[in-house]
mmCIF file of C-alpha atoms and ligand atoms in Angstrom:
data_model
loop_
_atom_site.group_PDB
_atom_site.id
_atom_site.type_symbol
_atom_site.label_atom_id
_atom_site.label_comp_id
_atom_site.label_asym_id
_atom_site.label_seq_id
_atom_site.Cartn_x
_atom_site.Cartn_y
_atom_site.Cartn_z
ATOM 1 C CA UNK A 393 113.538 88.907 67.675
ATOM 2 C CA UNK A 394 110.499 90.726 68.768
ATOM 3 C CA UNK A 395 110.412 93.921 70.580
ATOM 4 C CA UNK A 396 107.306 95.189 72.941
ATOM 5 C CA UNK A 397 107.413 98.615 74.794
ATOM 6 C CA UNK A 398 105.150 99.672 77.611
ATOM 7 C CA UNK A 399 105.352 103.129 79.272
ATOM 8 C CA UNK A 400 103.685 103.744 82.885
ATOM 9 C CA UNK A 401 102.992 106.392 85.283
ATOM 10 C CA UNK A 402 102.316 107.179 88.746
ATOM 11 C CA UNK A 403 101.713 109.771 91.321
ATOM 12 C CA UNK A 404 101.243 110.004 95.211
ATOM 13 C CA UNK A 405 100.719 112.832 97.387
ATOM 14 C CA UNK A 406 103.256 113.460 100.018
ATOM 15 C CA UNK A 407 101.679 113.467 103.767
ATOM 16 C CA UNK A 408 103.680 113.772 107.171
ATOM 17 C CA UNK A 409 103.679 110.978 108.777
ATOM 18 C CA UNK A 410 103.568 108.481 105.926
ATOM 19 C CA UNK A 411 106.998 106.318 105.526
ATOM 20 C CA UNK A 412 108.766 107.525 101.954
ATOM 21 C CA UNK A 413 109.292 104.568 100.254
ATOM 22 C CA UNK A 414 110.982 104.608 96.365
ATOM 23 C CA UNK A 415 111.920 101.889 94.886
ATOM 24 C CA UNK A 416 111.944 99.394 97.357
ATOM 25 C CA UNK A 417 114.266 102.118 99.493
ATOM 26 C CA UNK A 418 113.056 103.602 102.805
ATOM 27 C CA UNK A 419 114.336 107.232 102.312
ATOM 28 C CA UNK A 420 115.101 109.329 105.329
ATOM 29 C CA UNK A 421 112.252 112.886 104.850
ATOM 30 C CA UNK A 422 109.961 114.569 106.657
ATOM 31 C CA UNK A 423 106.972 113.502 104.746
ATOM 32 C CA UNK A 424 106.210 110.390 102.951
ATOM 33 C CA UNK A 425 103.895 109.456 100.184
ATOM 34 C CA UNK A 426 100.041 108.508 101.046
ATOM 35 C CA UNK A 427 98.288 105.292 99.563
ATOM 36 C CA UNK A 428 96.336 102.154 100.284
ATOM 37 C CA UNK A 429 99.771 99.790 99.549
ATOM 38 C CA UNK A 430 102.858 101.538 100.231
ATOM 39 C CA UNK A 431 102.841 104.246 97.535
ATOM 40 C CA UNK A 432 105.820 102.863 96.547
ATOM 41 C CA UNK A 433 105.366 105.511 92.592
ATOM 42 C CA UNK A 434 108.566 103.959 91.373
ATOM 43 C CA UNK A 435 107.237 100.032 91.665
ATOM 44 C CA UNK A 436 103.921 100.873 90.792
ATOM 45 C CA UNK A 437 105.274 102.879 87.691
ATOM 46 C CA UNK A 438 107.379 99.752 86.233
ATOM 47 C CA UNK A 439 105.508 97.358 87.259
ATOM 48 C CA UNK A 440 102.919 99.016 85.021
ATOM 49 C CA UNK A 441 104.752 99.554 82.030
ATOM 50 C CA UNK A 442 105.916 95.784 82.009
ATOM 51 C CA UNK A 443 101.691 95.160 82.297
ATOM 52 C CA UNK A 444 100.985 97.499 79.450
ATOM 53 C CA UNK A 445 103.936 96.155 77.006
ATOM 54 C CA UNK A 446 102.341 92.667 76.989
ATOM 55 C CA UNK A 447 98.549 93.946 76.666
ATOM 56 C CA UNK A 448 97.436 93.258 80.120
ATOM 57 C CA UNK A 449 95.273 95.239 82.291
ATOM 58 C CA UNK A 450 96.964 98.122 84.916
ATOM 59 C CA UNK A 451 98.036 97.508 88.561
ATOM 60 C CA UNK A 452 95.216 99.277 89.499
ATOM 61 C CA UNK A 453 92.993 96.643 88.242
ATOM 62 C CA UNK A 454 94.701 93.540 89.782
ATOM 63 C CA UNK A 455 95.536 95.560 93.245
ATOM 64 C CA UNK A 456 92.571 96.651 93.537
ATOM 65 C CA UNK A 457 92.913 100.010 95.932
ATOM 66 C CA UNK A 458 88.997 98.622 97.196
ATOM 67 C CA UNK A 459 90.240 95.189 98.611
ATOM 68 C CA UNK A 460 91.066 95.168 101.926
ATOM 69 C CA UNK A 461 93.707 92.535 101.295
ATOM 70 C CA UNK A 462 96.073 95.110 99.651
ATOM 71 C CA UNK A 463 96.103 97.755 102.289
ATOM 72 C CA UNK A 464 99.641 98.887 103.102
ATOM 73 C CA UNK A 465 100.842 95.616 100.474
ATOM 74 C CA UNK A 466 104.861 95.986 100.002
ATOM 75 C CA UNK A 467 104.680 97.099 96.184
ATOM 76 C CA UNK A 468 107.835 94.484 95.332
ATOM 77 C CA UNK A 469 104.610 91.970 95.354
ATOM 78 C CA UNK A 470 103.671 93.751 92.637
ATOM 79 C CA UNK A 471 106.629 94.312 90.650
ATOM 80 C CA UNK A 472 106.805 90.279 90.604
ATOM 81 C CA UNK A 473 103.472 89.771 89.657
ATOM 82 C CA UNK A 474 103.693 92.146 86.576
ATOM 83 C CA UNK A 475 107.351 89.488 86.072
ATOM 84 C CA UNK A 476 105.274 87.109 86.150
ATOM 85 C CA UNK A 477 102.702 88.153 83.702
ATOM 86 C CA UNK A 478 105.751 88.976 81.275
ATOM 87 C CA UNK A 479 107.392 85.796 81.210
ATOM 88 C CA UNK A 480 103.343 83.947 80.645
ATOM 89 C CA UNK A 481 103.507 86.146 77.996
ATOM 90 C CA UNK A 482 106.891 84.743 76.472
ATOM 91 C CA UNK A 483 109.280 87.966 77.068
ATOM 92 C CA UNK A 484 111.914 88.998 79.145
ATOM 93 C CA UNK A 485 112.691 92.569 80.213
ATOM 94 C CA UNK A 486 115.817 94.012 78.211
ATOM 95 C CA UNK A 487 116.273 97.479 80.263
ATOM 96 C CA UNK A 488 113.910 99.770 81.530
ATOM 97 C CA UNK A 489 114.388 103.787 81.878
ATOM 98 C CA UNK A 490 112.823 105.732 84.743
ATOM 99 C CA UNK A 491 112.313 109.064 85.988
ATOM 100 C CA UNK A 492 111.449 109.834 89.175
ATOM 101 C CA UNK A 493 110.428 113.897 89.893
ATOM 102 C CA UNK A 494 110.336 115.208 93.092
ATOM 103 C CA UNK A 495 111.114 118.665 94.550
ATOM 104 C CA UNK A 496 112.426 117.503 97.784
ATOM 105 C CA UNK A 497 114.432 115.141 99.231
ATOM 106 C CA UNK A 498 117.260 115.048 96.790
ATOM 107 C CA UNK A 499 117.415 112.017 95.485
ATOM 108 C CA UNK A 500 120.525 111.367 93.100
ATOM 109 C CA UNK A 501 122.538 110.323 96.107
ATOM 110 C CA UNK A 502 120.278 107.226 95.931
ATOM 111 C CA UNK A 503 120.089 106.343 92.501
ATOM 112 C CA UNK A 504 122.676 102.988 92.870
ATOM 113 C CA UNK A 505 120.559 101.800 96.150
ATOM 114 C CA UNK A 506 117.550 102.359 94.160
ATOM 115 C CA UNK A 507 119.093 100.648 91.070
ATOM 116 C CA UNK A 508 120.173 97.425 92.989
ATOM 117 C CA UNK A 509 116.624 97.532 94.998
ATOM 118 C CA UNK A 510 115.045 97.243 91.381
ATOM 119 C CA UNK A 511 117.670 94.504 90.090
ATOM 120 C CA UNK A 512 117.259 92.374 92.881
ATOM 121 C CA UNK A 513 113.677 91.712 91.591
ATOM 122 C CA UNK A 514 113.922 91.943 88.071
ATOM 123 C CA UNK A 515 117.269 90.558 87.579
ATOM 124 C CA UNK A 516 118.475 92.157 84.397
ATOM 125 C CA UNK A 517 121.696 93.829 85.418
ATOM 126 C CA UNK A 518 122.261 97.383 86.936
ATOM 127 C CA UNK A 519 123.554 98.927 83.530
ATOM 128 C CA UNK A 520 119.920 98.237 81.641
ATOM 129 C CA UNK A 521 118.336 100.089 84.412
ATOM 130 C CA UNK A 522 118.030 104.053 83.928
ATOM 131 C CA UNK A 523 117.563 106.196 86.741
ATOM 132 C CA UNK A 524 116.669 109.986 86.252
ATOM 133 C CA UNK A 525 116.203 112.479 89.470
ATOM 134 C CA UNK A 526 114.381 115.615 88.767
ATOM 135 C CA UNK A 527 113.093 118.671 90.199
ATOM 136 C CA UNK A 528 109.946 120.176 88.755
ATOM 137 C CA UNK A 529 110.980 123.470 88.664
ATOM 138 C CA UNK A 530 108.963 124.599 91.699
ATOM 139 C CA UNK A 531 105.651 124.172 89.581
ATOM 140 C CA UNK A 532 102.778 122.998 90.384
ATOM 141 C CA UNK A 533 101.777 120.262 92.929
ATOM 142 C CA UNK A 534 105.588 118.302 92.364
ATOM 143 C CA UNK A 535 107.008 121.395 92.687
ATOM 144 C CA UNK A 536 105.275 122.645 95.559
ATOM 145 C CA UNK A 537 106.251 119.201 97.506
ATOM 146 C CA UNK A 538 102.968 118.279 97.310
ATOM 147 C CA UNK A 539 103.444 114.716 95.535
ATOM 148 C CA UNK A 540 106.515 112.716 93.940
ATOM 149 C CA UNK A 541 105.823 111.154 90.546
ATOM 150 C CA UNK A 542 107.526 108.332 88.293
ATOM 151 C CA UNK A 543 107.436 107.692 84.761
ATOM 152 C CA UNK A 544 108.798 104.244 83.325
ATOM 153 C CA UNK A 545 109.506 102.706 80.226
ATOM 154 C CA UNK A 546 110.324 99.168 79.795
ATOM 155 C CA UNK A 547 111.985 97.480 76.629
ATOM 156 C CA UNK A 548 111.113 93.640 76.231
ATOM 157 C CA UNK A 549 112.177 90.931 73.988
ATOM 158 C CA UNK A 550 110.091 88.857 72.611
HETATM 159 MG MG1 LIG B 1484 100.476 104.111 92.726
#
């Protein structure tokens, strides 16, 4: 058995009026986060830690942010396009680990909706997905509400 590990990273800038969308989950707050698809940092964080595991390029570069055609794109699209590219690749995902840090809203209430949002695209079982919910401390832009940010890291098999 081989093993292949990809880490990925995102960031959006919270803006009223924008819909707050995590993990597939519409979240009830005043602001939401800003983006050409729908900002969606927990998707776009996966998703690109499955990509960089198996050597491929970054969403960035096959969702272009320039195309037209992606504007305000539901980011589970992408999730199971960077599936896809896995299993062309001959893997499967074994668990994945994610962090999501935002000042406000809390967001541990939310971690099993989030956790069966995720599962019911990749499919791997709601005890190999990892959900942390963190503040930043009040520093800098996170902490200052100013943007919510995800980090992911995804185990495959080989
Ligand atoms: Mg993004």
């Amino acid at each position: 058995m081989e093993y292949r590990v990809g880490l990925g990273e995102d960031i959006h800038r919270l803006e009223a009026g924008c819909p707050l969308i995590l993990a597939g989950v519409h979240v009830p707050f005043e602001k939401g986060l800003l983006g050409h698809s729908d900002a969606d940092v927990v998707f776009h964080a996966i998703s690109d830690a499955l990509l960089s595991a198996v050597g491929e390029r970054d969403i960035g570069f096959f969702f272009s942010p320039s195309k037209e055609e992606f504007k305000d794109i539901d980011s589970r699209r992408i999730l199971e396009f960077a599936i896809e590219k896995v299993k062309t690749h001959g893997c499967f995902v074994s668990n994945v680990s994610i962090v999501i840090t935002a000042e406000r809203p809390k967001l541990a209430g939310f971690i099993d909706e989030f956790k069966r949002s995720i599962d019911a695209t990749l499919r791997i079982g709601e005890d190999r997905i990892g959900i942390t919910c963190k503040t930043n401390e009040g520093l800098g832009p996170l902490g200052e509400n100013r943007a919510i940010a995800c980090h992911a890291v995804a185990l495959l098999e080989e």
